[in-house]
Amino acid sequence: MDQLLAILQKNPNRNEKVSPIPIRITSDTNESETTPATLCGWVPTPLEPPGPLAAILWKTNPEFRAGSLSIRRSILRETIITLQVRIEKELKGRRWCRSKIIEQLSLQQSADASPPQDTKDLNLALAYLYEIQIVFVDEANKKISWVPEDPRVWSKDRPIWGLSVGSRAIFHTVGEESVGSCLSQWVADREQEKWRFNWPVYEGTLEEMKAKMIEMNIGVGPRIEKPKKADYAVVLGRAEAIHFIKLTFSDKIEGTNDSTNPSLCF
């Protein structure tokens, strides 16, 4: 011990003090109550466990939302059993691949690993069974997709939820307001930022498409010198979807008029 004390006495910095470490009360990132630190502009709440069914339970089941991870997993397992019966009874016809839906549903209860992110069939089935509409956000690639896949058939009477790709987080606006309350302006903002949307494709004859283009006062664009039927279908599908969202999910945006031209709507 005497030898150790002698070594310490020779230390030239023995009288120096460590500066106190400040504790920040506010975030030192760009995140705030009004400006969430996300690319998509919505506030995320991480899901544990993740997955589309967990997102539904978080939204609809207070016990799941307030429970511990073990309680949540127990509720998840019970719900999966109930849903397997509903899927067999309620999802009929060629539209549904029940075997694939049940397979993706069963994988949601994995306790050792996160469920798979590619659950397209399950997403569509859950949206149908629970009568919801989902905006899926891929922030890494700036991509947006819809469930149901064609927003032109969405209803203002059904809730709209925002989920991250793979249902790893739920998105909401400040104060946990529904993302549907500002969907039209949100789409406009993401379009301005060059996000990619999975817009539906217009179906019809070439003559019908050309007439519709004139009616909506839109064009294919200068980059395509000789547009084909597929080019008209893509432009019209996007234009109709944007116009429908504007009319259905928002009040009139300040600075716009009521033209069907999507360049004016957004």
GROMACS .gro file of C-alpha atoms in nm:
model
  266
    1MET     CA    1   0.000   0.000   0.000
    2ASP     CA    2   0.285   0.243   0.083
    3GLN     CA    3   0.437   0.169  -0.253
    4LEU     CA    4   0.108   0.245  -0.430
    5LEU     CA    5   0.069   0.574  -0.240
    6ALA     CA    6   0.422   0.675  -0.336
    7ILE     CA    7   0.340   0.616  -0.704
    8LEU     CA    8   0.020   0.823  -0.674
    9GLN     CA    9   0.209   1.110  -0.509
   10LYS     CA   10   0.440   1.129  -0.811
   11ASN     CA   11   0.141   1.175  -1.049
   12PRO     CA   12   0.159   1.539  -1.171
   13ASN     CA   13  -0.221   1.543  -1.237
   14ARG     CA   14  -0.326   1.415  -0.896
   15ASN     CA   15  -0.492   1.747  -0.801
   16GLU     CA   16  -0.689   1.784  -1.127
   17LYS     CA   17  -1.068   1.752  -1.113
   18VAL     CA   18  -1.301   1.603  -1.373
   19SER     CA   19  -1.532   1.861  -1.529
   20PRO     CA   20  -1.900   1.794  -1.460
   21ILE     CA   21  -2.092   1.635  -1.747
   22PRO     CA   22  -2.398   1.842  -1.842
   23ILE     CA   23  -2.733   1.665  -1.874
   24ARG     CA   24  -2.935   1.798  -2.165
   25ILE     CA   25  -3.299   1.868  -2.093
   26THR     CA   26  -3.383   1.918  -2.460
   27SER     CA   27  -3.271   1.716  -2.760
   28ASP     CA   28  -2.959   1.824  -2.945
   29THR     CA   29  -3.098   1.682  -3.269
   30ASN     CA   30  -3.352   1.846  -3.497
   31GLU     CA   31  -3.640   1.669  -3.322
   32SER     CA   32  -3.897   1.876  -3.134
   33GLU     CA   33  -4.269   1.877  -3.064
   34THR     CA   34  -4.329   2.047  -3.396
   35THR     CA   35  -4.043   1.907  -3.606
   36PRO     CA   36  -3.992   1.531  -3.562
   37ALA     CA   37  -3.650   1.398  -3.664
   38THR     CA   38  -3.785   1.183  -3.948
   39LEU     CA   39  -3.762   1.216  -4.324
   40CYS     CA   40  -4.134   1.155  -4.373
   41GLY     CA   41  -4.245   1.433  -4.134
   42TRP     CA   42  -4.446   1.206  -3.903
   43VAL     CA   43  -4.361   1.105  -3.545
   44PRO     CA   44  -4.265   0.735  -3.503
   45THR     CA   45  -4.347   0.508  -3.209
   46PRO     CA   46  -4.138   0.185  -3.220
   47LEU     CA   47  -4.333  -0.142  -3.193
   48GLU     CA   48  -4.220  -0.423  -2.964
   49PRO     CA   49  -4.285  -0.684  -3.081
   50PRO     CA   50  -4.296  -0.553  -3.440
   51GLY     CA   51  -4.527  -0.662  -3.720
   52PRO     CA   52  -4.860  -0.561  -3.877
   53LEU     CA   53  -5.071  -0.756  -3.627
   54ALA     CA   54  -4.883  -0.601  -3.335
   55ALA     CA   55  -4.957  -0.259  -3.488
   56ILE     CA   56  -5.329  -0.338  -3.497
   57LEU     CA   57  -5.326  -0.457  -3.136
   58TRP     CA   58  -5.130  -0.148  -3.027
   59LYS     CA   59  -5.400   0.066  -3.186
   60THR     CA   60  -5.706  -0.129  -3.072
   61ASN     CA   61  -5.619  -0.320  -2.754
   62PRO     CA   62  -5.543  -0.108  -2.441
   63GLU     CA   63  -5.414  -0.412  -2.251
   64PHE     CA   64  -5.163  -0.486  -2.527
   65ARG     CA   65  -5.050  -0.125  -2.546
   66ALA     CA   66  -4.997  -0.091  -2.169
   67GLY     CA   67  -4.866  -0.444  -2.109
   68SER     CA   68  -4.516  -0.582  -2.070
   69LEU     CA   69  -4.345  -0.761  -2.357
   70SER     CA   70  -4.452  -1.103  -2.221
   71ILE     CA   71  -4.814  -0.987  -2.193
   72ARG     CA   72  -4.803  -0.849  -2.546
   73ARG     CA   73  -4.666  -1.175  -2.684
   74SER     CA   74  -4.939  -1.369  -2.503
   75ILE     CA   75  -5.212  -1.146  -2.650
   76LEU     CA   76  -5.046  -1.175  -2.991
   77ARG     CA   77  -5.055  -1.557  -2.978
   78GLU     CA   78  -5.421  -1.562  -2.875
   79THR     CA   79  -5.513  -1.319  -3.153
   80ILE     CA   80  -5.329  -1.528  -3.412
   81ILE     CA   81  -5.538  -1.834  -3.319
   82THR     CA   82  -5.860  -1.633  -3.348
   83LEU     CA   83  -5.755  -1.482  -3.682
   84GLN     CA   84  -5.674  -1.820  -3.836
   85VAL     CA   85  -6.041  -1.913  -3.795
   86ARG     CA   86  -6.158  -1.580  -3.937
   87ILE     CA   87  -5.928  -1.611  -4.238
   88GLU     CA   88  -6.069  -1.952  -4.329
   89LYS     CA   89  -6.428  -1.830  -4.291
   90GLU     CA   90  -6.419  -1.475  -4.425
   91LEU     CA   91  -6.152  -1.463  -4.697
   92LYS     CA   92  -6.308  -1.643  -4.990
   93GLY     CA   93  -6.238  -1.642  -5.361
   94ARG     CA   94  -5.934  -1.611  -5.587
   95ARG     CA   95  -5.847  -1.272  -5.442
   96TRP     CA   96  -5.704  -1.436  -5.130
   97CYS     CA   97  -5.425  -1.690  -5.095
   98ARG     CA   98  -5.526  -1.818  -4.752
   99SER     CA   99  -5.231  -2.054  -4.713
  100LYS     CA  100  -4.980  -1.772  -4.765
  101ILE     CA  101  -5.175  -1.537  -4.536
  102ILE     CA  102  -5.182  -1.796  -4.256
  103GLU     CA  103  -4.813  -1.870  -4.305
  104GLN     CA  104  -4.722  -1.500  -4.271
  105LEU     CA  105  -4.960  -1.469  -3.976
  106SER     CA  106  -4.798  -1.760  -3.790
  107LEU     CA  107  -4.454  -1.604  -3.826
  108GLN     CA  108  -4.575  -1.298  -3.632
  109GLN     CA  109  -4.547  -1.488  -3.302
  110SER     CA  110  -4.173  -1.562  -3.329
  111ALA     CA  111  -4.015  -1.482  -2.990
  112ASP     CA  112  -3.656  -1.539  -3.097
  113ALA     CA  113  -3.641  -1.322  -3.407
  114SER     CA  114  -3.831  -1.035  -3.563
  115PRO     CA  115  -4.107  -1.142  -3.802
  116PRO     CA  116  -4.034  -1.106  -4.175
  117GLN     CA  117  -4.082  -0.764  -4.333
  118ASP     CA  118  -4.241  -0.888  -4.656
  119THR     CA  119  -4.601  -0.950  -4.546
  120LYS     CA  120  -4.795  -0.812  -4.841
  121ASP     CA  121  -5.065  -1.081  -4.835
  122LEU     CA  122  -5.111  -1.052  -4.458
  123ASN     CA  123  -5.122  -0.671  -4.475
  124LEU     CA  124  -5.404  -0.681  -4.729
  125ALA     CA  125  -5.594  -0.942  -4.528
  126LEU     CA  126  -5.564  -0.754  -4.199
  127ALA     CA  127  -5.675  -0.428  -4.361
  128TYR     CA  128  -5.984  -0.608  -4.494
  129LEU     CA  129  -6.068  -0.788  -4.168
  130TYR     CA  130  -6.017  -0.484  -3.945
  131GLU     CA  131  -6.153  -0.229  -4.197
  132ILE     CA  132  -5.847  -0.004  -4.189
  133GLN     CA  133  -5.629   0.174  -4.447
  134ILE     CA  134  -5.249   0.187  -4.416
  135VAL     CA  135  -4.979   0.413  -4.556
  136PHE     CA  136  -4.650   0.220  -4.553
  137VAL     CA  137  -4.341   0.443  -4.536
  138ASP     CA  138  -3.993   0.330  -4.642
  139GLU     CA  139  -3.776   0.620  -4.524
  140ALA     CA  140  -3.449   0.459  -4.631
  141ASN     CA  141  -3.556   0.450  -4.995
  142LYS     CA  142  -3.813   0.732  -4.984
  143LYS     CA  143  -4.093   0.506  -5.104
  144ILE     CA  144  -4.465   0.505  -5.019
  145SER     CA  145  -4.710   0.218  -5.066
  146TRP     CA  146  -5.078   0.175  -4.984
  147VAL     CA  147  -5.298  -0.093  -4.830
  148PRO     CA  148  -5.545  -0.140  -4.994
  149GLU     CA  149  -5.315  -0.087  -5.292
  150ASP     CA  150  -5.540   0.153  -5.483
  151PRO     CA  151  -5.606   0.472  -5.281
  152ARG     CA  152  -5.885   0.560  -5.525
  153VAL     CA  153  -6.106   0.306  -5.342
  154TRP     CA  154  -6.021   0.432  -4.992
  155SER     CA  155  -6.297   0.561  -4.767
  156LYS     CA  156  -6.299   0.863  -4.538
  157ASP     CA  157  -6.512   0.655  -4.300
  158ARG     CA  158  -6.227   0.412  -4.228
  159PRO     CA  159  -5.920   0.496  -4.016
  160ILE     CA  160  -5.587   0.565  -4.187
  161TRP     CA  161  -5.272   0.447  -4.013
  162GLY     CA  162  -4.909   0.514  -4.095
  163LEU     CA  163  -4.661   0.227  -4.054
  164SER     CA  164  -4.292   0.195  -4.130
  165VAL     CA  165  -4.183  -0.069  -4.379
  166GLY     CA  166  -4.204  -0.406  -4.206
  167SER     CA  167  -4.435  -0.254  -3.941
  168ARG     CA  168  -4.143  -0.175  -3.710
  169ALA     CA  169  -4.300   0.154  -3.600
  170ILE     CA  170  -4.634   0.336  -3.602
  171PHE     CA  171  -4.640   0.691  -3.737
  172HIS     CA  172  -4.864   0.969  -3.613
  173THR     CA  173  -4.870   1.347  -3.615
  174VAL     CA  174  -4.782   1.562  -3.314
  175GLY     CA  175  -5.016   1.481  -3.026
  176GLU     CA  176  -5.082   1.133  -3.171
  177GLU     CA  177  -5.339   1.265  -3.415
  178SER     CA  178  -5.422   1.038  -3.706
  179VAL     CA  179  -5.205   1.071  -4.015
  180GLY     CA  180  -5.528   1.078  -4.211
  181SER     CA  181  -5.602   1.427  -4.079
  182CYS     CA  182  -5.330   1.575  -4.301
  183LEU     CA  183  -5.288   1.310  -4.569
  184SER     CA  184  -5.345   1.535  -4.870
  185GLN     CA  185  -5.087   1.793  -4.767
  186TRP     CA  186  -4.848   1.520  -4.656
  187VAL     CA  187  -4.864   1.358  -5.000
  188ALA     CA  188  -4.806   1.698  -5.158
  189ASP     CA  189  -4.496   1.755  -4.945
  190ARG     CA  190  -4.350   1.413  -5.022
  191GLU     CA  191  -4.413   1.461  -5.394
  192GLN     CA  192  -4.223   1.790  -5.376
  193GLU     CA  193  -3.935   1.603  -5.212
  194LYS     CA  194  -3.934   1.347  -5.497
  195TRP     CA  195  -4.050   1.048  -5.295
  196ARG     CA  196  -4.165   0.750  -5.502
  197PHE     CA  197  -4.527   0.642  -5.468
  198ASN     CA  198  -4.683   0.314  -5.574
  199TRP     CA  199  -4.962   0.482  -5.768
  200PRO     CA  200  -5.233   0.273  -5.937
  201VAL     CA  201  -5.243   0.234  -6.315
  202TYR     CA  202  -5.542   0.357  -6.517
  203GLU     CA  203  -5.731   0.090  -6.712
  204GLY     CA  204  -5.904   0.161  -7.041
  205THR     CA  205  -5.852   0.188  -7.416
  206LEU     CA  206  -5.600   0.427  -7.565
  207GLU     CA  207  -5.881   0.646  -7.697
  208GLU     CA  208  -6.041   0.662  -7.351
  209MET     CA  209  -5.709   0.755  -7.196
  210LYS     CA  210  -5.645   1.037  -7.441
  211ALA     CA  211  -5.994   1.175  -7.380
  212LYS     CA  212  -5.941   1.154  -7.005
  213MET     CA  213  -5.609   1.339  -7.034
  214ILE     CA  214  -5.787   1.624  -7.212
  215GLU     CA  215  -6.066   1.625  -6.954
  216MET     CA  216  -5.816   1.646  -6.665
  217ASN     CA  217  -5.597   1.897  -6.849
  218ILE     CA  218  -5.277   1.698  -6.802
  219GLY     CA  219  -4.998   1.572  -7.025
  220VAL     CA  220  -4.746   1.290  -7.027
  221GLY     CA  221  -4.452   1.529  -7.004
  222PRO     CA  222  -4.181   1.658  -7.237
  223ARG     CA  223  -3.939   1.373  -7.167
  224ILE     CA  224  -4.153   1.123  -7.362
  225GLU     CA  225  -4.169   1.223  -7.728
  226LYS     CA  226  -4.396   0.941  -7.845
  227PRO     CA  227  -4.603   0.823  -7.545
  228LYS     CA  228  -4.743   0.473  -7.549
  229LYS     CA  229  -5.055   0.335  -7.387
  230ALA     CA  230  -4.856   0.232  -7.077
  231ASP     CA  231  -4.730   0.590  -7.036
  232TYR     CA  232  -5.085   0.728  -7.042
  233ALA     CA  233  -5.195   0.460  -6.793
  234VAL     CA  234  -4.924   0.556  -6.541
  235VAL     CA  235  -4.989   0.931  -6.567
  236LEU     CA  236  -5.367   0.895  -6.540
  237GLY     CA  237  -5.348   0.652  -6.249
  238ARG     CA  238  -5.133   0.893  -6.051
  239ALA     CA  239  -5.347   1.195  -6.145
  240GLU     CA  240  -5.673   1.027  -6.045
  241ALA     CA  241  -5.529   0.902  -5.715
  242ILE     CA  242  -5.391   1.244  -5.619
  243HIS     CA  243  -5.716   1.416  -5.711
  244PHE     CA  244  -5.917   1.163  -5.509
  245ILE     CA  245  -5.695   1.206  -5.203
  246LYS     CA  246  -5.727   1.584  -5.224
  247LEU     CA  247  -6.105   1.573  -5.245
  248THR     CA  248  -6.156   1.298  -4.987
  249PHE     CA  249  -5.894   1.346  -4.715
  250SER     CA  250  -5.839   1.717  -4.676
  251ASP     CA  251  -5.996   2.057  -4.670
  252LYS     CA  252  -5.908   2.287  -4.955
  253ILE     CA  253  -5.535   2.363  -4.938
  254GLU     CA  254  -5.458   2.731  -4.920
  255GLY     CA  255  -5.322   2.865  -5.246
  256THR     CA  256  -5.481   2.600  -5.470
  257ASN     CA  257  -5.797   2.591  -5.674
  258ASP     CA  258  -6.045   2.317  -5.754
  259SER     CA  259  -5.890   2.213  -6.084
  260THR     CA  260  -5.847   1.843  -6.146
  261ASN     CA  261  -5.495   1.908  -6.272
  262PRO     CA  262  -5.270   1.725  -6.021
  263SER     CA  263  -4.992   1.976  -6.072
  264LEU     CA  264  -5.230   2.236  -5.927
  265CYS     CA  265  -5.365   2.007  -5.657
  266PHE     CA  266  -5.015   1.921  -5.538
   0.00000   0.00000   0.00000
